[in-house]
Amino acid sequence: MRIKLIIISLLFLLFAIIAVQNTTDAELRFIFWSIDAPLIVMIVVIFILGLVIGLVFSSNYERKKKKQEQEYLQKTGQKENNPNNTKNE
């Protein structure tokens, strides 16, 4: 737990250093669209977009994986592993 707290603190410190050093404006051009904003704002926005895209793709992957597992269990005639569904022999 203590190591995790130290790592998170170091990451926040690193982010603060990056934020202080990157306050200059930068221009972002995309097709016919252009925006001027501080570089740190662009970095944060792009990071958040990357997180959202990653979460969407990982949730789709997990959903497909769970569906394939259920189909496999149905094909093999097994039920889900549930301790309440034990057979009395």
XYZ file of N, CA and C in Angstrom:
267
model
N 0.821 -1.195 0.000
C 0.000 0.000 0.000
C 0.867 1.262 0.000
N 1.922 1.214 0.765
C 2.805 2.385 0.866
C 3.530 2.631 -0.456
N 3.938 1.580 -1.134
C 4.634 1.724 -2.415
C 3.689 2.342 -3.444
N 2.435 1.906 -3.428
C 1.448 2.445 -4.364
C 1.265 3.947 -4.132
N 1.203 4.372 -2.882
C 1.054 5.781 -2.547
C 2.268 6.585 -3.017
N 3.446 6.029 -2.857
C 4.671 6.702 -3.306
C 4.675 6.854 -4.823
N 4.299 5.809 -5.533
C 4.273 5.857 -7.001
C 3.263 6.883 -7.483
N 2.062 6.896 -6.881
C 1.036 7.868 -7.276
C 1.517 9.290 -6.988
N 2.162 9.502 -5.849
C 2.691 10.825 -5.514
C 3.751 11.272 -6.515
N 4.622 10.356 -6.903
C 5.655 10.692 -7.894
C 5.038 11.016 -9.254
N 3.986 10.303 -9.633
C 3.321 10.586 -10.904
C 2.658 11.959 -10.887
N 2.025 12.310 -9.765
C 1.434 13.645 -9.653
C 2.502 14.723 -9.683
N 3.623 14.485 -9.031
C 4.721 15.439 -9.056
C 5.257 15.607 -10.477
N 5.413 14.513 -11.182
C 5.866 14.562 -12.574
C 4.874 15.339 -13.431
N 3.580 15.108 -13.227
C 2.563 15.839 -13.971
C 2.629 17.332 -13.668
N 2.827 17.689 -12.407
C 2.921 19.096 -12.024
C 4.124 19.763 -12.690
N 5.243 19.061 -12.746
C 6.438 19.608 -13.405
C 6.177 19.818 -14.884
N 5.544 18.834 -15.523
C 5.217 18.963 -16.957
C 4.265 20.126 -17.176
N 3.282 20.290 -16.301
C 2.306 21.375 -16.446
C 2.969 22.744 -16.334
N 3.876 22.890 -15.386
C 4.542 24.179 -15.190
C 5.447 24.512 -16.368
N 6.079 23.511 -16.939
C 7.023 23.761 -18.033
C 6.343 23.922 -19.386
N 5.095 23.525 -19.514
C 4.420 23.556 -20.819
C 3.204 24.466 -20.808
N 3.410 25.713 -20.425
C 2.298 26.667 -20.383
C 2.185 27.488 -21.657
N 3.116 27.346 -22.565
C 3.064 28.118 -23.805
C 1.923 27.623 -24.682
N 1.402 28.519 -25.512
C 0.328 28.141 -26.422
C 0.877 27.318 -27.581
N 0.059 26.394 -28.011
C 0.403 25.573 -29.167
C -0.816 25.517 -30.074
N -0.577 25.334 -31.358
C -1.666 25.271 -32.314
C -1.879 23.826 -32.737
N -3.135 23.417 -32.690
C -3.516 22.085 -33.141
C -4.360 22.244 -34.396
N -3.930 21.604 -35.472
C -4.674 21.669 -36.736
C -5.194 20.288 -37.072
N -6.461 20.235 -37.444
C -7.080 18.980 -37.879
C -8.001 19.305 -39.037
N -7.639 18.824 -40.218
C -8.330 19.081 -41.486
C -8.504 20.597 -41.664
N -9.737 21.125 -41.499
C -9.963 22.562 -41.679
C -10.163 23.267 -40.351
N -9.881 22.602 -39.286
C -10.127 23.113 -37.938
C -8.799 23.415 -37.269
N -8.733 24.521 -36.545
C -7.504 24.904 -35.867
C -7.854 25.490 -34.505
N -7.039 25.166 -33.493
C -7.275 25.689 -32.150
C -5.937 26.015 -31.502
N -5.913 27.138 -30.782
C -4.743 27.525 -29.989
C -5.084 27.319 -28.517
N -4.237 26.592 -27.810
C -4.452 26.338 -26.385
C -3.107 26.042 -25.742
N -3.035 26.173 -24.414
C -1.785 25.797 -23.746
C -1.467 24.319 -24.003
N -0.201 24.031 -24.144
C 0.223 22.679 -24.476
C -0.232 21.663 -23.439
N -0.206 22.020 -22.163
C -0.608 21.084 -21.127
C -2.085 20.723 -21.249
N -2.921 21.682 -21.671
C -4.350 21.391 -21.866
C -4.516 20.367 -22.981
N -3.770 20.554 -24.057
C -3.852 19.597 -25.165
C -3.383 18.214 -24.728
N -2.320 18.169 -23.950
C -1.805 16.881 -23.477
C -2.853 16.177 -22.627
N -3.484 16.914 -21.711
C -4.493 16.320 -20.825
C -5.704 15.853 -21.627
N -6.176 16.668 -22.553
C -7.348 16.296 -23.357
C -7.055 15.050 -24.182
N -5.896 14.995 -24.811
C -5.540 13.829 -25.623
C -5.365 12.596 -24.738
N -4.822 12.758 -23.544
C -4.681 11.644 -22.605
C -6.056 11.107 -22.208
N -6.986 12.007 -21.897
C -8.334 11.576 -21.511
C -9.034 10.880 -22.675
N -8.875 11.411 -23.886
C -9.449 10.748 -25.063
C -8.874 9.342 -25.230
N -7.582 9.197 -24.998
C -6.961 7.882 -25.080
C -7.508 6.927 -24.032
N -7.720 7.423 -22.814
C -8.310 6.588 -21.765
C -9.712 6.122 -22.139
N -10.529 7.056 -22.648
C -11.901 6.710 -23.020
C -11.910 5.678 -24.135
N -11.090 5.893 -25.149
C -11.023 4.934 -26.262
C -10.547 3.577 -25.765
N -9.552 3.564 -24.892
C -9.069 2.310 -24.327
C -10.127 1.597 -23.518
N -10.890 2.330 -22.724
C -11.958 1.719 -21.936
C -13.056 1.142 -22.824
N -13.404 1.859 -23.877
C -14.438 1.368 -24.799
C -13.991 0.065 -25.444
N -12.765 0.026 -25.962
C -12.287 -1.175 -26.616
C -12.097 -2.327 -25.641
N -11.624 -2.043 -24.434
C -11.431 -3.122 -23.469
C -12.767 -3.669 -22.989
N -13.784 -2.816 -22.840
C -15.087 -3.313 -22.415
C -15.713 -4.160 -23.518
N -15.534 -3.763 -24.778
C -16.029 -4.584 -25.882
C -15.320 -5.931 -25.907
N -14.017 -5.939 -25.671
C -13.247 -7.177 -25.658
C -13.724 -8.091 -24.538
N -13.930 -7.537 -23.352
C -14.389 -8.332 -22.206
C -15.778 -8.893 -22.473
N -16.656 -8.094 -23.069
C -18.013 -8.553 -23.380
C -17.972 -9.717 -24.372
N -17.143 -9.600 -25.413
C -17.026 -10.675 -26.396
C -16.444 -11.929 -25.760
N -15.452 -11.750 -24.910
C -14.814 -12.886 -24.242
C -15.814 -13.611 -23.348
N -16.610 -12.871 -22.600
C -17.612 -13.477 -21.723
C -18.669 -14.217 -22.545
N -19.078 -13.631 -23.667
C -20.067 -14.274 -24.532
C -19.514 -15.572 -25.107
N -18.251 -15.575 -25.527
C -17.631 -16.788 -26.063
C -17.529 -17.861 -24.991
N -17.217 -17.474 -23.756
C -17.148 -18.443 -22.671
C -18.511 -19.065 -22.407
N -19.562 -18.257 -22.425
C -20.904 -18.778 -22.203
C -21.315 -19.721 -23.323
N -20.986 -19.374 -24.573
C -21.306 -20.247 -25.696
C -20.557 -21.568 -25.587
N -19.302 -21.514 -25.162
C -18.512 -22.726 -25.000
C -19.115 -23.618 -23.915
N -19.499 -23.005 -22.800
C -20.095 -23.781 -21.718
C -21.421 -24.405 -22.141
N -22.194 -23.697 -22.941
C -23.453 -24.259 -23.435
C -23.203 -25.415 -24.385
N -22.199 -25.302 -25.232
C -21.879 -26.380 -26.175
C -21.403 -27.629 -25.457
N -20.625 -27.438 -24.419
C -20.087 -28.592 -23.701
C -21.058 -29.124 -22.659
N -22.185 -28.440 -22.455
C -23.190 -28.905 -21.519
C -22.878 -28.603 -20.076
N -21.911 -27.762 -19.826
C -21.555 -27.401 -18.459
C -22.293 -26.131 -18.066
N -22.513 -25.999 -16.788
C -23.107 -24.776 -16.266
C -21.995 -23.901 -15.719
N -22.309 -22.641 -15.473
C -21.313 -21.731 -14.909
C -20.845 -22.241 -13.561
N -19.600 -21.975 -13.255
C -19.043 -22.382 -11.970
C -19.657 -21.537 -10.869
N -20.618 -22.138 -10.181
C -21.295 -21.451 -9.094
C -21.328 -22.389 -7.913
N -20.771 -22.011 -6.772
C -20.728 -22.920 -5.627
C -22.119 -23.300 -5.117
N -23.141 -22.534 -5.436
C -24.503 -22.850 -4.999
C -25.138 -23.922 -5.878
N -24.567 -24.203 -7.030
C -25.132 -25.179 -7.964
C -24.377 -26.505 -7.884
N -24.032 -26.959 -6.703
C -23.332 -28.236 -6.570
C -24.331 -29.363 -6.626
N -23.902 -30.486 -7.220
C -24.768 -31.665 -7.330
C -24.586 -32.545 -6.101
N -25.681 -33.122 -5.649
C -25.626 -34.077 -4.546
C -25.423 -35.464 -5.111
N -24.359 -36.117 -4.731
C -24.065 -37.450 -5.251
C -24.282 -38.480 -4.207
